[in-house]
Amino acid sequence: MKIVGVAACTVGIAHTYIAQEKLENAAKKAGHEMHIETQGTIGIENELTPEQIKEADLVILAIDVKISGRERFEGKRIIQVPTEIAIKSPNKLIEKGVEVVKQA
């Protein structure tokens, strides 16, 4: 399964990058391909390409603030959670995502 997402916390520093790392590791462990864009104090990093978004089966938004470019995900299956959930339970979040995609 292909997953894309955005991580963004209120301060735009620590939690953003921790959430990115935890989600990418959990997806890899479960055998999925995942790309996470970060939106923080230094702007957008690892920006998702239109092709990555188009091919994605699922979008995970681990965000505590409003993000820019949310409209790019129109028509996609989206799971939105606070960064805290992505950091504390990344494996469960990936499992939930797989269930959401299977149910569709």
Coordinates of C-alpha atoms in Angstrom, one line a residue:
M1 CA 0.0 0.0 0.0
K2 CA 1.2 3.5 -0.7
I3 CA 0.7 6.1 2.0
V4 CA 1.5 9.8 2.0
G5 CA 1.0 12.3 4.8
V6 CA 1.9 15.6 6.5
A7 CA 3.3 16.1 10.0
A8 CA 3.0 19.5 11.6
C9 CA 2.9 20.5 15.3
T10 CA 2.1 23.8 17.0
V11 CA 5.7 24.8 17.4
G12 CA 6.9 23.2 14.2
I13 CA 10.0 21.6 15.6
A14 CA 10.3 18.4 17.6
H15 CA 6.9 16.7 17.4
T16 CA 6.7 17.3 13.6
Y17 CA 9.9 15.3 13.0
I18 CA 9.3 12.7 15.6
A19 CA 5.8 12.0 14.1
Q20 CA 7.4 11.8 10.7
E21 CA 10.0 9.3 11.8
K22 CA 7.7 7.1 13.8
L23 CA 5.1 6.9 11.0
E24 CA 7.7 6.1 8.3
N25 CA 9.2 3.4 10.5
A26 CA 5.9 1.9 11.3
A27 CA 4.8 1.8 7.6
K28 CA 8.1 0.3 6.5
K29 CA 7.8 -2.4 9.3
A30 CA 4.3 -3.2 8.0
G31 CA 5.5 -3.5 4.4
H32 CA 4.1 -0.2 3.1
E33 CA 5.6 2.6 1.1
M34 CA 5.2 6.0 2.9
H35 CA 6.2 9.6 2.3
I36 CA 5.7 12.3 4.9
E37 CA 5.9 16.0 4.2
T38 CA 6.8 18.1 7.2
Q39 CA 5.5 21.7 7.7
G40 CA 7.4 23.4 10.4
T41 CA 9.2 26.6 11.4
I42 CA 11.6 26.3 8.5
G43 CA 8.8 25.8 6.0
I44 CA 7.8 22.7 4.0
E45 CA 10.3 19.9 3.7
N46 CA 10.1 16.6 1.7
E47 CA 7.2 18.2 -0.2
L48 CA 5.0 15.5 -1.7
T49 CA 4.8 15.4 -5.5
P50 CA 1.5 15.4 -7.3
E51 CA 2.4 11.8 -8.5
Q52 CA 3.0 10.6 -4.9
I53 CA -0.4 12.0 -3.9
K54 CA -2.2 10.6 -7.0
E55 CA -0.8 7.1 -6.4
A56 CA -1.5 7.1 -2.6
D57 CA -4.1 4.7 -1.2
L58 CA -4.2 6.7 2.0
V59 CA -3.3 10.1 3.5
I60 CA -2.3 10.4 7.1
L61 CA -2.4 13.9 8.5
A62 CA -0.5 14.0 11.9
I63 CA -1.2 17.7 12.6
D64 CA -1.9 20.0 15.4
V65 CA -2.2 23.2 13.3
K66 CA -3.8 24.2 9.9
I67 CA -1.6 23.1 7.1
S68 CA -1.0 24.6 3.7
G69 CA -2.0 22.6 0.6
R70 CA -4.6 20.5 2.2
E71 CA -6.7 20.8 -1.0
R72 CA -4.2 18.5 -2.7
F73 CA -5.8 15.6 -0.9
E74 CA -9.3 16.1 -2.1
G75 CA -11.0 12.8 -3.0
K76 CA -8.5 10.7 -1.0
R77 CA -9.1 8.6 2.1
I78 CA -7.8 10.8 4.9
I79 CA -7.0 10.0 8.5
Q80 CA -6.3 13.0 10.7
V81 CA -4.8 12.7 14.1
P82 CA -2.8 14.9 16.5
T83 CA 0.9 14.4 16.3
E84 CA 0.8 12.9 19.8
I85 CA -1.2 9.9 18.4
A86 CA 1.3 9.4 15.6
I87 CA 4.2 9.5 18.1
K88 CA 2.6 7.2 20.7
S89 CA 0.8 4.7 18.5
P90 CA 2.3 4.7 15.0
N91 CA 1.8 1.0 14.4
K92 CA -1.9 1.1 15.4
L93 CA -2.4 4.2 13.2
I94 CA -0.9 2.4 10.2
E95 CA -3.1 -0.7 11.0
K96 CA -6.2 1.6 11.2
G97 CA -5.3 3.1 7.8
V98 CA -5.1 -0.4 6.2
E99 CA -8.6 -1.2 7.6
V100 CA -10.0 2.1 6.2
V101 CA -8.6 1.3 2.8
K102 CA -9.9 -2.3 2.8
Q103 CA -13.4 -1.2 3.8
A104 CA -13.6 1.2 0.9

